Amino acid sequence: MSRDQRVEDNWALLHAAEISGDKSLAVLFNLVPEFEGAALRQYWFMLEGLKEVYRELRSRNIPFHITVGDPAGNISEYIRKNRCGALVTDFDPLKIKRRWKKEVAGSIDTAFIEVDAHNIVPSRKVSGKQEYAAYTIRPKIEKVLDSFLTDFPEPGKKQQIDLPPVDWDKLYDNLKVDRSVGPVEWLKPGAAAAKKSIGRFIEERIERYPGESNDPNKKAVSDISPYLHFGQISAQRIALMVREADISPDAREAYLEELIIRRELSDNYCLYNDNYDSTAGFPDWAIKTLGEHKKDKREFNYSGEEFENARTHDPLWNAAQREMVTRGKMHGYMRMYWAKKILEWTSGPEEAFEIALHLNDRYELDGRDPNGYAGIAWAVGGVHDRAWKEREIFGKIRYMNYNGCRRKFNVDEYIDRYQD
Ligand code: FO1
């Protein structure tokens, strides 16, 4: 278990149970004390969710082992000690995860199976190459969606086996993380909270999603991405709930577009573009146009610290940065504006991409996620977007500005909410 940290609706766990036959089934999570710049905030959300996984597995007599440190060493030792017949893991397009799997595969001689428990249509099934944009991946998903958007079988595994305890305090103490970026109050981690949260969203807010999801003052979004990032809820379960809910087709289509098409597009981007975490991953037209405008005069040029401490000349941008730092989750519409302004107020796209990614991964609960890489690459480098009217600094990259925000929502209300 790595990306999809839940017991219910987990295809990888279901498959492991299915192939275990009369052998015993156990779940292993390998904790690395540091992960791609994650702070205490993200580990807190994850570990609190894993406590729930532990309790849920106990109630089904399934042991939950947490090892700490190098994945390949720990997993191969566990397999040797317990004479495991097979190892099943979940799918994750990130380079670090692909590297871990390669090392694990190289250190065991047991059957090793990867199951995509994150996407409704498995990422490797949707397409064998990087897709250009939503309009190219959408038909490939829609063609097979019905055969994948099914209900889940009930896991039928029954077993008697001793269940090891987990020393959670020790796990927290061993973390090598920046503890100055801590937990948030407004969102409760874990599978139960995730299900309650999405249920409330469908009940009370999803109807306003099509018209108001771009207004950061309107709270019309689901705020489900931290749960999806840690796999504490299944996108397939959410899609089933949305499909069965008594809501308008507009709301259903708009939300499923984000939940299915946009998210699968991000996994596709990270799976097939090894430069997903750099400007080298941008499409050729974007690399060209940004290069042609690299020498354009920048009216403002801020350092990483000035951005991090929300010390730019723009009160709207500063408010968005404060929302990210204090809440651990910036509103989706503001993230586009926020990233594009970093492009405008730095010396070039490489520096902009690096600063945006660093801040996103340090403060966002859903940092280090394919959605984050693809989102910043969209804003700064036109990934999954098209060329727009050429202008200073941006070249043909889509431009966004303060007045554009004023036309869309009450910027003063948003600024006031995130005053220092
Ligand atoms: N995955 C693991 O298998 N072990 C970890 O210790 C671990 C820590 C971690 C910390 C922050 C974070 O944002 C993700 C972390 N992940 C870890 C990865 C997790 O599986 C993510 O949901 C996926 O990498 C997203 O693609």
mmCIF file of N, CA and C and ligand atoms in Angstrom, residues 1-3 5 29-32 35 38 42-43 46 92 94 97 100 229-230 367-370, ligand 1:
data_model
loop_
_atom_site.group_PDB
_atom_site.id
_atom_site.type_symbol
_atom_site.label_atom_id
_atom_site.label_comp_id
_atom_site.label_asym_id
_atom_site.label_seq_id
_atom_site.Cartn_x
_atom_site.Cartn_y
_atom_site.Cartn_z
ATOM 1 N N MET A 1 0.874 -1.173 0.000
ATOM 2 C CA MET A 1 0.000 0.000 0.000
ATOM 3 C C MET A 1 0.907 1.217 0.000
ATOM 4 N N SER A 2 0.673 2.120 -0.979
ATOM 5 C CA SER A 2 1.522 3.318 -1.011
ATOM 6 C C SER A 2 0.696 4.548 -1.369
ATOM 7 N N ARG A 3 0.101 4.529 -2.571
ATOM 8 C CA ARG A 3 -0.652 5.717 -2.975
ATOM 9 C C ARG A 3 -2.090 5.637 -2.477
ATOM 10 N N GLN A 5 -4.248 4.809 0.137
ATOM 11 C CA GLN A 5 -4.134 4.437 1.552
ATOM 12 C C GLN A 5 -5.525 4.297 2.168
ATOM 13 N N PHE A 29 2.895 -1.009 4.685
ATOM 14 C CA PHE A 29 3.126 0.355 4.211
ATOM 15 C C PHE A 29 4.548 0.726 4.601
ATOM 16 N N ASN A 30 5.357 1.125 3.630
ATOM 17 C CA ASN A 30 6.728 1.538 3.949
ATOM 18 C C ASN A 30 6.795 3.071 4.086
ATOM 19 N N LEU A 31 7.100 3.509 5.277
ATOM 20 C CA LEU A 31 7.161 4.958 5.548
ATOM 21 C C LEU A 31 8.584 5.455 5.333
ATOM 22 N N VAL A 32 8.738 6.481 4.495
ATOM 23 C CA VAL A 32 10.049 7.121 4.368
ATOM 24 C C VAL A 32 10.033 8.374 5.242
ATOM 25 N N PHE A 35 10.032 12.892 2.304
ATOM 26 C CA PHE A 35 9.510 12.566 0.973
ATOM 27 C C PHE A 35 9.309 13.833 0.161
ATOM 28 N N ALA A 38 8.165 17.140 1.717
ATOM 29 C CA ALA A 38 6.918 17.198 2.494
ATOM 30 C C ALA A 38 7.230 17.679 3.907
ATOM 31 N N GLN A 42 1.817 17.526 5.792
ATOM 32 C CA GLN A 42 1.377 16.431 4.918
ATOM 33 C C GLN A 42 1.515 15.067 5.615
ATOM 34 N N TYR A 43 2.579 14.912 6.384
ATOM 35 C CA TYR A 43 2.734 13.622 7.097
ATOM 36 C C TYR A 43 1.641 13.441 8.146
ATOM 37 N N MET A 46 -1.397 12.246 6.404
ATOM 38 C CA MET A 46 -1.212 10.856 5.966
ATOM 39 C C MET A 46 -1.246 9.886 7.150
ATOM 40 N N ASP A 92 1.299 4.410 -9.345
ATOM 41 C CA ASP A 92 1.630 5.807 -9.079
ATOM 42 C C ASP A 92 2.604 6.249 -10.162
ATOM 43 N N LEU A 94 4.517 8.819 -10.418
ATOM 44 C CA LEU A 94 5.661 9.664 -10.044
ATOM 45 C C LEU A 94 6.972 8.889 -10.196
ATOM 46 N N LYS A 97 8.251 6.864 -7.292
ATOM 47 C CA LYS A 97 7.549 5.607 -7.054
ATOM 48 C C LYS A 97 7.966 4.565 -8.070
ATOM 49 N N TRP A 100 11.215 3.264 -6.880
ATOM 50 C CA TRP A 100 11.046 2.339 -5.752
ATOM 51 C C TRP A 100 10.637 0.955 -6.258
ATOM 52 N N HIS A 229 -5.310 12.693 -2.871
ATOM 53 C CA HIS A 229 -3.847 12.606 -2.954
ATOM 54 C C HIS A 229 -3.328 11.411 -2.141
ATOM 55 N N PHE A 230 -3.856 11.240 -0.955
ATOM 56 C CA PHE A 230 -3.388 10.128 -0.105
ATOM 57 C C PHE A 230 -4.251 8.887 -0.281
ATOM 58 N N GLY A 367 0.133 18.521 -2.072
ATOM 59 C CA GLY A 367 1.400 18.742 -2.796
ATOM 60 C C GLY A 367 1.985 17.438 -3.286
ATOM 61 N N ARG A 368 2.953 17.493 -4.196
ATOM 62 C CA ARG A 368 3.635 16.312 -4.725
ATOM 63 C C ARG A 368 2.678 15.386 -5.464
ATOM 64 N N ASP A 369 1.598 15.922 -5.973
ATOM 65 C CA ASP A 369 0.606 15.091 -6.653
ATOM 66 C C ASP A 369 0.675 15.349 -8.160
ATOM 67 N N PRO A 370 0.388 14.325 -8.992
ATOM 68 C CA PRO A 370 0.370 14.565 -10.444
ATOM 69 C C PRO A 370 -0.472 15.786 -10.811
HETATM 70 N N1 FO1 B 1 4.201 7.129 0.024
HETATM 71 C C1 FO1 B 1 4.775 6.041 0.640
HETATM 72 O O1 FO1 B 1 4.649 4.922 0.125
HETATM 73 N N2 FO1 B 1 5.481 6.163 1.794
HETATM 74 C C2 FO1 B 1 5.628 7.362 2.411
HETATM 75 O O2 FO1 B 1 6.259 7.435 3.463
HETATM 76 C C3 FO1 B 1 5.030 8.523 1.809
HETATM 77 C C4 FO1 B 1 5.138 9.783 2.403
HETATM 78 C C5 FO1 B 1 4.485 10.890 1.766
HETATM 79 C C6 FO1 B 1 4.526 12.167 2.348
HETATM 80 C C7 FO1 B 1 3.884 13.245 1.720
HETATM 81 C C8 FO1 B 1 3.192 13.041 0.520
HETATM 82 O O3 FO1 B 1 2.570 14.079 -0.095
HETATM 83 C C9 FO1 B 1 3.139 11.778 -0.089
HETATM 84 C C10 FO1 B 1 3.792 10.715 0.547
HETATM 85 N N3 FO1 B 1 3.754 9.444 -0.020
HETATM 86 C C11 FO1 B 1 4.327 8.344 0.595
HETATM 87 C C12 FO1 B 1 3.256 9.299 -1.379
HETATM 88 C C13 FO1 B 1 1.784 9.068 -1.438
HETATM 89 O O4 FO1 B 1 1.638 7.748 -1.765
HETATM 90 C C14 FO1 B 1 1.134 10.004 -2.475
HETATM 91 O O5 FO1 B 1 -0.236 9.940 -2.326
HETATM 92 C C15 FO1 B 1 1.480 9.664 -3.920
HETATM 93 O O6 FO1 B 1 2.838 9.729 -4.130
HETATM 94 C C16 FO1 B 1 0.774 10.615 -4.871
HETATM 95 O O7 FO1 B 1 1.129 10.321 -6.183
#
